Short mmCIF file of C-alpha atoms and ligand atoms in Angstrom, two decimals:
data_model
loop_
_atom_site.label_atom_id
_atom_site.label_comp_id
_atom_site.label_asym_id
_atom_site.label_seq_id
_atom_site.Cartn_x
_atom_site.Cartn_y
_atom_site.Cartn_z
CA UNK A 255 80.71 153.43 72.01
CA UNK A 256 79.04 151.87 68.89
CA UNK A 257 74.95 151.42 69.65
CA UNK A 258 75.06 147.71 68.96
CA UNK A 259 78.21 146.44 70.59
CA UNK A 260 76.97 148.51 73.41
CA UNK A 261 73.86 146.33 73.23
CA UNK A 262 75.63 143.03 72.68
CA UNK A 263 77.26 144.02 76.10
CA UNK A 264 74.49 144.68 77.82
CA UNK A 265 72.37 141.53 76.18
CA UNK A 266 75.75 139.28 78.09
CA UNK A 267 75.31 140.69 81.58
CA UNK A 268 71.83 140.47 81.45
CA UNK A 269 71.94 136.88 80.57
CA UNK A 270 74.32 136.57 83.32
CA UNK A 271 71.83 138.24 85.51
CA UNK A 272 69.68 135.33 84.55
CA UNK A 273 67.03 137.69 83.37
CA UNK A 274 64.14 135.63 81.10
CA UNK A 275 61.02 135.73 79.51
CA UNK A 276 58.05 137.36 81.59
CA UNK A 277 60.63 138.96 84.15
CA UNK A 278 59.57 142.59 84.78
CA UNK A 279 63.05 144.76 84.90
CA UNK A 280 63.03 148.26 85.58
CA UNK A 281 66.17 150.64 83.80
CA UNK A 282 66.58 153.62 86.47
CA UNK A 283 68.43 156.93 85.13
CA UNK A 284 67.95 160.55 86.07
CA UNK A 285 68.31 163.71 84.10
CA UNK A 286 70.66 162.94 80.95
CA UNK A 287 72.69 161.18 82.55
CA UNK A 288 73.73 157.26 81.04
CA UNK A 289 70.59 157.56 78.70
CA UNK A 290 72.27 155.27 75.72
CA UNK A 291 73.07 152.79 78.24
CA UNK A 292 69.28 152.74 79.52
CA UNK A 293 68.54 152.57 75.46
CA UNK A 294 71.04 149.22 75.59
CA UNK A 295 69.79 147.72 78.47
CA UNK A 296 65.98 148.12 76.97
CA UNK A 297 66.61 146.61 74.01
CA UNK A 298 68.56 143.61 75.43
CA UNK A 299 65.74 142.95 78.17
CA UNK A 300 63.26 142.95 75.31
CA UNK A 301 65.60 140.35 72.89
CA UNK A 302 65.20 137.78 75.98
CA UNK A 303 61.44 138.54 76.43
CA UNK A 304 61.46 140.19 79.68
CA UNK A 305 58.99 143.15 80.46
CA UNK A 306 61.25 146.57 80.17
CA UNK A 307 60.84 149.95 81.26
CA UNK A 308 62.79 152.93 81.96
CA UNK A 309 62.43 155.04 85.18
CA UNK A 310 63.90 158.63 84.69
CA UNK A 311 64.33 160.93 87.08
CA UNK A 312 65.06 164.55 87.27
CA UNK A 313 68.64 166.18 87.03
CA UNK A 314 69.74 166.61 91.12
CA UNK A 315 69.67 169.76 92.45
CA UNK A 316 73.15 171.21 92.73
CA UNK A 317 75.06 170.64 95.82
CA UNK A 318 78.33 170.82 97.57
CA UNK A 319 80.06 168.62 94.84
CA UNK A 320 80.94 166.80 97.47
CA UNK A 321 80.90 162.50 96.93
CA UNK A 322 78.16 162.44 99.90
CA UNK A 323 76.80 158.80 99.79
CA UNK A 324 73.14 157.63 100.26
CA UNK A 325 71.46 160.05 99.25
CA UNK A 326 69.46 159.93 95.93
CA UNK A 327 66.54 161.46 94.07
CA UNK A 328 64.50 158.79 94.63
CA UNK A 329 64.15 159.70 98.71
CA UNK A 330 61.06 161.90 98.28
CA UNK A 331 59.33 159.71 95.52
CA UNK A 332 57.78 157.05 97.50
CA UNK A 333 55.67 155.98 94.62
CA UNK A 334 58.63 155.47 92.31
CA UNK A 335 60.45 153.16 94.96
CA UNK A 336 57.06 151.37 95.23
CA UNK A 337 57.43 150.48 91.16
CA UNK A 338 60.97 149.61 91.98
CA UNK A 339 60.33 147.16 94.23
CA UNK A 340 57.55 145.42 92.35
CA UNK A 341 60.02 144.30 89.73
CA UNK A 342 62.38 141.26 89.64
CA UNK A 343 65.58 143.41 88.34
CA UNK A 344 66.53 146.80 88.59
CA UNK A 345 69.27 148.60 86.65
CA UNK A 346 70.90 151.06 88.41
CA UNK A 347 72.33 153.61 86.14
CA UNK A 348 72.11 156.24 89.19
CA UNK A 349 74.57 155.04 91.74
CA UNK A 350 72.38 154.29 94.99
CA UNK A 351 74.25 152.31 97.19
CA UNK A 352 74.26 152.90 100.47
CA UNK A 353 70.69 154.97 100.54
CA UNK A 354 68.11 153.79 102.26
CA UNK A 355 65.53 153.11 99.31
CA UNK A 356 68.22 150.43 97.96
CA UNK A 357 68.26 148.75 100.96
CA UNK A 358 64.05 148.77 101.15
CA UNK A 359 63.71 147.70 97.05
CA UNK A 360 66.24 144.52 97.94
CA UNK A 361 64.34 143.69 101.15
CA UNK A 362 61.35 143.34 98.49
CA UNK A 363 63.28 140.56 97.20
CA UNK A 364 64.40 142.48 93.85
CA UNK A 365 67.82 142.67 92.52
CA UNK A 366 69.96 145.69 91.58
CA UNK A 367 72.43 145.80 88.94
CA UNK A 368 74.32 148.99 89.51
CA UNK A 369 75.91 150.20 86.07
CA UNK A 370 77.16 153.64 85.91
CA UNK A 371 81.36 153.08 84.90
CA UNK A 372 82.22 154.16 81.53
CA UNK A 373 81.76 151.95 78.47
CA UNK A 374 85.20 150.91 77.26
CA UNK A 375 85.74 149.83 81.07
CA UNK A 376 82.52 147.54 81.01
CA UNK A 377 83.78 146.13 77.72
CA UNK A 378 87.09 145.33 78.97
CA UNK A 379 86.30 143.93 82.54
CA UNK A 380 82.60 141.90 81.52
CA UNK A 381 82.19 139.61 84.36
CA UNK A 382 82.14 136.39 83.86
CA UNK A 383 81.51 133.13 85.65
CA UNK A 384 85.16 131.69 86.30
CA UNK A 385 85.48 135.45 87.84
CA UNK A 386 82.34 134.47 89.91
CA UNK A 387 83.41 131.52 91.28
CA UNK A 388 86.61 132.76 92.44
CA UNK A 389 85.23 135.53 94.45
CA UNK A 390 83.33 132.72 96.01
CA UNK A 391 86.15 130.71 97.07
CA UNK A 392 87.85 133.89 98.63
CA UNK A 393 83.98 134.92 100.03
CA UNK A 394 84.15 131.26 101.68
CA UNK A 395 87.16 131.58 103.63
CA UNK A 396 85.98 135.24 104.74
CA UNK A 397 82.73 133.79 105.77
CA UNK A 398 84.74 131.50 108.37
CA UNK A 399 87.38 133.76 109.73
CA UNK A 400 87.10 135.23 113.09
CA UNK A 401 89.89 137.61 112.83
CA UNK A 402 92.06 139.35 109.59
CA UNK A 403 95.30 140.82 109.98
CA UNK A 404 97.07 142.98 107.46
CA UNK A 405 100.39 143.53 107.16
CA UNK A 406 103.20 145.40 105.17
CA UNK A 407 107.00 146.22 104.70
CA UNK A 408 106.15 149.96 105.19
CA UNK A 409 104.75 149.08 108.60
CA UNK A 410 101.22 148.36 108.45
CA UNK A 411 100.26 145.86 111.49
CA UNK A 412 95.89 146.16 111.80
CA UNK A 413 94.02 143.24 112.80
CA UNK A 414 90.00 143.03 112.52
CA UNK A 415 88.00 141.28 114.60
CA UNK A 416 85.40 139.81 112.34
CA UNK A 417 82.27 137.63 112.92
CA UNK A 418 80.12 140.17 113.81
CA UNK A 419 78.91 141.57 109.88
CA UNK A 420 78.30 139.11 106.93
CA UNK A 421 80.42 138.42 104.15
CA UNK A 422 79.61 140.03 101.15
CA UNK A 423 81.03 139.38 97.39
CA UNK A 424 81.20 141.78 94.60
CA UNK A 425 81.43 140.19 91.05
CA UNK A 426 79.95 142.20 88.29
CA UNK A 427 76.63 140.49 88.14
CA UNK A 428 73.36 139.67 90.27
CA UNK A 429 71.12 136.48 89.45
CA UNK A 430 69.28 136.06 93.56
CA UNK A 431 66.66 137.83 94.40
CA UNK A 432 67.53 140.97 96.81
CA UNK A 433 70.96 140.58 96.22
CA UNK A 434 73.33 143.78 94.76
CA UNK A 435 75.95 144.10 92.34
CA UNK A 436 78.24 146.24 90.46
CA UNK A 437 79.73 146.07 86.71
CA UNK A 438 82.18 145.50 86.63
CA UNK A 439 83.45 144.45 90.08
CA UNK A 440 85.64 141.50 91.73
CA UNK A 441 86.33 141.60 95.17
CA UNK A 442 85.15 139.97 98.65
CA UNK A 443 84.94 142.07 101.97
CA UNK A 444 83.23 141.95 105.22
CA UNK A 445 83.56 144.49 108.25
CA UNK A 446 85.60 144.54 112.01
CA UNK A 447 82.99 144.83 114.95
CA UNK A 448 82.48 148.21 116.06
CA UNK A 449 84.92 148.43 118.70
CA UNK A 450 87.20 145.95 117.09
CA UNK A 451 89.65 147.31 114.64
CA UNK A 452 93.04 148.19 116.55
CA UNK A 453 96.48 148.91 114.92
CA UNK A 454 98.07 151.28 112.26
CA UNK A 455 97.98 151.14 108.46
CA UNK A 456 100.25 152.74 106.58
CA UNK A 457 99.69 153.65 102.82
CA UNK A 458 102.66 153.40 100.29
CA UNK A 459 103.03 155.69 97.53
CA UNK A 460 100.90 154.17 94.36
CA UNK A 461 98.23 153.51 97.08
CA UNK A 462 94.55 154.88 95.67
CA UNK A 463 92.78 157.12 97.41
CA UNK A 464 88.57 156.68 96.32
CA UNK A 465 86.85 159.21 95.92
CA UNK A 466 89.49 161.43 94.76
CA UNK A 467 91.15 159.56 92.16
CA UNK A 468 94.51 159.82 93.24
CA UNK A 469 97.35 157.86 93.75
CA UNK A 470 99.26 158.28 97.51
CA UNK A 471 102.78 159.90 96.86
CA UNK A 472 103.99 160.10 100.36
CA UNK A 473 103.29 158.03 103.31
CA UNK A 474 100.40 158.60 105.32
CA UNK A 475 99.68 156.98 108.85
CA UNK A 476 96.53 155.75 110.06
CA UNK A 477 96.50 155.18 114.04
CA UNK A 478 93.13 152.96 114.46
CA UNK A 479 91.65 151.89 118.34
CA UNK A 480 88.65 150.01 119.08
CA UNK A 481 87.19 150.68 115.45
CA UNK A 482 87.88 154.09 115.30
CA UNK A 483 90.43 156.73 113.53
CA UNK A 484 92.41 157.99 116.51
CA UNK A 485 95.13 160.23 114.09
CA UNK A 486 96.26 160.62 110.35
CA UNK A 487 99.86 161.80 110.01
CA UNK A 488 102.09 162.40 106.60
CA UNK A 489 102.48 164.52 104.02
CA UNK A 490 100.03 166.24 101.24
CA UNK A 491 97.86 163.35 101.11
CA UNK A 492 97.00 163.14 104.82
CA UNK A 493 96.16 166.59 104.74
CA UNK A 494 93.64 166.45 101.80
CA UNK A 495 91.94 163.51 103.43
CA UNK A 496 91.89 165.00 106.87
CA UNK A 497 90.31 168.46 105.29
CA UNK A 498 88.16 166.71 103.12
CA UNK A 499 86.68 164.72 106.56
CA UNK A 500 86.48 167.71 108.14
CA UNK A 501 83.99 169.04 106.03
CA UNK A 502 81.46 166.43 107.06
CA UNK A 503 81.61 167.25 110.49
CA UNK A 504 80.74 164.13 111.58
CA UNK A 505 82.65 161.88 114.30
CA UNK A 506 81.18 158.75 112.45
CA UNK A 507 83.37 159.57 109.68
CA UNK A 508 86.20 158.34 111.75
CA UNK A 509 84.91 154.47 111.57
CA UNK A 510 85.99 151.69 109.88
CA UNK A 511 84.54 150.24 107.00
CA UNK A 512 84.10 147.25 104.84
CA UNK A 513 88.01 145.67 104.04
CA UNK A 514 88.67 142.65 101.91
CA UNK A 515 90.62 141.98 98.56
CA UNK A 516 90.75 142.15 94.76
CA UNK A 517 90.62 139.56 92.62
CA UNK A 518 90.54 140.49 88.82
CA UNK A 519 93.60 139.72 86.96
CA UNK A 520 92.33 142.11 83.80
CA UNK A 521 91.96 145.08 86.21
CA UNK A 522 94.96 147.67 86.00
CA UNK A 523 96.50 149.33 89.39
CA UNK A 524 97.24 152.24 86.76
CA UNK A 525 93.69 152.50 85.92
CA UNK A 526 93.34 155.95 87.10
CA UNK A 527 95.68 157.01 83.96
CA UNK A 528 92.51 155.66 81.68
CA UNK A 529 89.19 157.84 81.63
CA UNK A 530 90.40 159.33 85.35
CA UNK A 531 89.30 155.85 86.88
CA UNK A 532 85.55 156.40 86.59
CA UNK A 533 83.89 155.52 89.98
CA UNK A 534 87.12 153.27 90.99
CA UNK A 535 85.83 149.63 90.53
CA UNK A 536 88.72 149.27 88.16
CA UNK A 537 90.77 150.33 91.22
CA UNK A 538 89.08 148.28 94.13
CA UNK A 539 89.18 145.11 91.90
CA UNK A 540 92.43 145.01 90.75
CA UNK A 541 94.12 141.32 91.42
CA UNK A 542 95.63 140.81 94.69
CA UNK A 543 94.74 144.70 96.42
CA UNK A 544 93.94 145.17 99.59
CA UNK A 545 91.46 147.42 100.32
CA UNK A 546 90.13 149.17 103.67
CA UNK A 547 87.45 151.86 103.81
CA UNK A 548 86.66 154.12 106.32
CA UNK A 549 83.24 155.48 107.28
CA UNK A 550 79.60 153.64 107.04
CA UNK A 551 78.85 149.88 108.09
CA UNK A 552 75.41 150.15 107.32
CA UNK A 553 75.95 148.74 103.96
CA UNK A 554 76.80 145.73 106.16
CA UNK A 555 73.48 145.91 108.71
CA UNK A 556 75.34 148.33 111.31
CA UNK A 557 74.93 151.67 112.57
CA UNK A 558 77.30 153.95 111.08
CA UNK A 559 75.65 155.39 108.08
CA UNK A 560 77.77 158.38 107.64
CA UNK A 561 78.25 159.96 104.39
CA UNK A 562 82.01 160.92 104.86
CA UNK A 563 83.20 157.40 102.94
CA UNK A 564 86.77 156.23 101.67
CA UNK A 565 87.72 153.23 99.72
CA UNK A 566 91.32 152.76 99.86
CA UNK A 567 92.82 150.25 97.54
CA UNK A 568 96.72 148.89 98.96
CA UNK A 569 99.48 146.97 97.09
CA UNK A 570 101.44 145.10 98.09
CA UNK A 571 100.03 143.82 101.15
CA UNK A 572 99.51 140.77 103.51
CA UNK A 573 96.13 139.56 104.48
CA UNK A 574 96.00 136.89 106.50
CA UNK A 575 92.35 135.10 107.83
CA UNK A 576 92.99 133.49 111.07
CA UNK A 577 96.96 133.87 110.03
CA UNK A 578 96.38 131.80 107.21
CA UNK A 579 97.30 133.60 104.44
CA UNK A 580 95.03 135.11 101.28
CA UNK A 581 97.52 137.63 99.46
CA UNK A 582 100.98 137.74 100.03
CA UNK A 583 103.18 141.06 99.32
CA UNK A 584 100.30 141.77 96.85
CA UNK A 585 99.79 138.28 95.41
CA UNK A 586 96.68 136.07 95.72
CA UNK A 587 97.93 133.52 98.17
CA UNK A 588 95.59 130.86 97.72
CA UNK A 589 95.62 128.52 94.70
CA UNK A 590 91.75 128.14 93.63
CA UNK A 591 91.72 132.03 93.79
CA UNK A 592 94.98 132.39 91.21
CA UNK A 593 94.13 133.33 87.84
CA UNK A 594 96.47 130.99 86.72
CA UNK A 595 94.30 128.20 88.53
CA UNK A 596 92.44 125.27 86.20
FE1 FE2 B 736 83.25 151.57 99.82
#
């Protein structure tokens, strides 16, 4: 992507990120990796007068090649996650979530703007405020629901009992101190208790599995008691993601994650035919998905901080707060959420 436009893009979501004069924000990168968007991001910080620089870390050291998350470069550099947390912004052009040192440089009160999708995809999905306020409205009736059911025609029945983990909102931009975000992004979720996820889900073909950028072509079964995997039955699919949870060899893979909904009118369910689908935000923020995950809560302050992690974007589905309804057979139920709304 041209320099400047690239620039111009990253000038609007800082300004959305309320960043201003005398604000001290930190661009993260590592090895070669993203180093024209860490060029961008300087020279936008430095056109609204905040104090810029760029933290670059070394190439990782090869591994499995597996999508193992939390764990980053920056876990042995105490020193650099000391700078991190003296700023007011960081850009994350790495991909920490989930690691430990994220969760320590937002508890300092700073806020991370993760940026690592590719550019056309920023471009095409820049957040913007309308976008903002409608994953608040959907963010406010998650906050007050004490249970969520899901539902579809291909026999998915799974209820959540919530109340226990916050409600958290994803919307492509981060002006509060401590909090996260991801560009681009536009969904709401929250977590079941521990012990309190109990039914079956049952993915339809066109379903996404995250992280392998693929779309489900047969159905696969998902038998779920008292929070945790019991059995995973089907066809191909099933069998890739029961091989590829084998090889974390971890029990704690078999939890249930964050689940909520998408809410981005501009984001395509085919997005995994454009640039492969990137990381998936495209994919998890598509209007009117559903989306379970399976694996880690710690995101949401519990215990399970396994790396074995799934995001699994649904169409088609009912979710229903309290049996009021939010998306119906893969449409945003409620009226202030509808893109068609004001
Ligand atoms: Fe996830």
């Amino acid at each position: 992507m041209d320099r400047n436009v690239l620039t111009e893009m990253c000038l609007e979501q800082l300004k959305l990120s309320g960043v201003h004069e005398g604000e001290k924000v930190i661009v993260l990168s590592q090895g070669d990796e993203r180093l024209d968007y860490a060029d961008a991001f300087l020279a936008a910080g430095q056109r609204l007068g905040a104090r810029m620089y760029h933290m670059r870390l070394p190439a990782p050291l090869p591994t499995t090649g597996a999508w193992a998350v939390g764990e980053t470069g920056l876990a042995a550099n105490p020193d650099a996650v000391n700078a991190l947390k003296q700023a007011d912004m960081v850009v994350d052009l790495i991909f920490l979530l989930f690691s430990e040192e994220q969760m320590a440089i937002q508890a300092a009160g700073t806020r991370i703007l993760t940026a690592v999708e590719p550019a056309p995809l920023l471009a095409r999905l820049m957040p913007t405020r309308q976008l903002r306020e409608r994953v608040e409205i959907g963010a406010e009736y998650l906050k007050k629901a004490k249970s969520m059911r899901i539902t579809s025609k291909h026999g998915t029945d799974v209820v959540y009992k919530l109340g226990v983990y916050p409600t958290m909102s994803e919307y492509g931009y981060t002006d509060e101190p401590g909090r996260w975000d991801h560009w681009p992004a536009a969904f709401v979720f929250s977590g079941g208790a521990d012990d309190g996820v109990d039914g079956q889900i049952v993915l339809a073909p066109g379903d996404v599995l995250l992280p392998f950028n693929i779309y489900v072509r047969e159905p696969v079964i998902y038998t779920i008691e008292k929070g945790f995997i019991q059995d995973i039955r089907g066809g191909l699919e099933a069998e890739l993601i029961k091989s590829y949870m084998a090889t974390f060899n971890d029990p704690r893979g078999f939890g249930m994650s964050h689940v909520g909904w998408g809410l981005d009118h501009r984001a395509n369910w085919h997005g995994l035919t454009d640039f492969g689908g990137g990381m998936g935000m495209e994919l998890r923020s598509f209007y009117g998905n559903v989306m379970f995950s399976t694996g880690p809560n710690n995101e949401l302050g519990g215990p399970n901080d396994t790396a074995c992690h799934l995001d699994i974007p649904m169409r088609n589905c009912g979710l229903f707060l309290d049996d009021e309804p939010m998306v119906l057979d893969g449409n945003i139920a409620v009226k202030e959420m509808q893109h068609t709304f004001k």
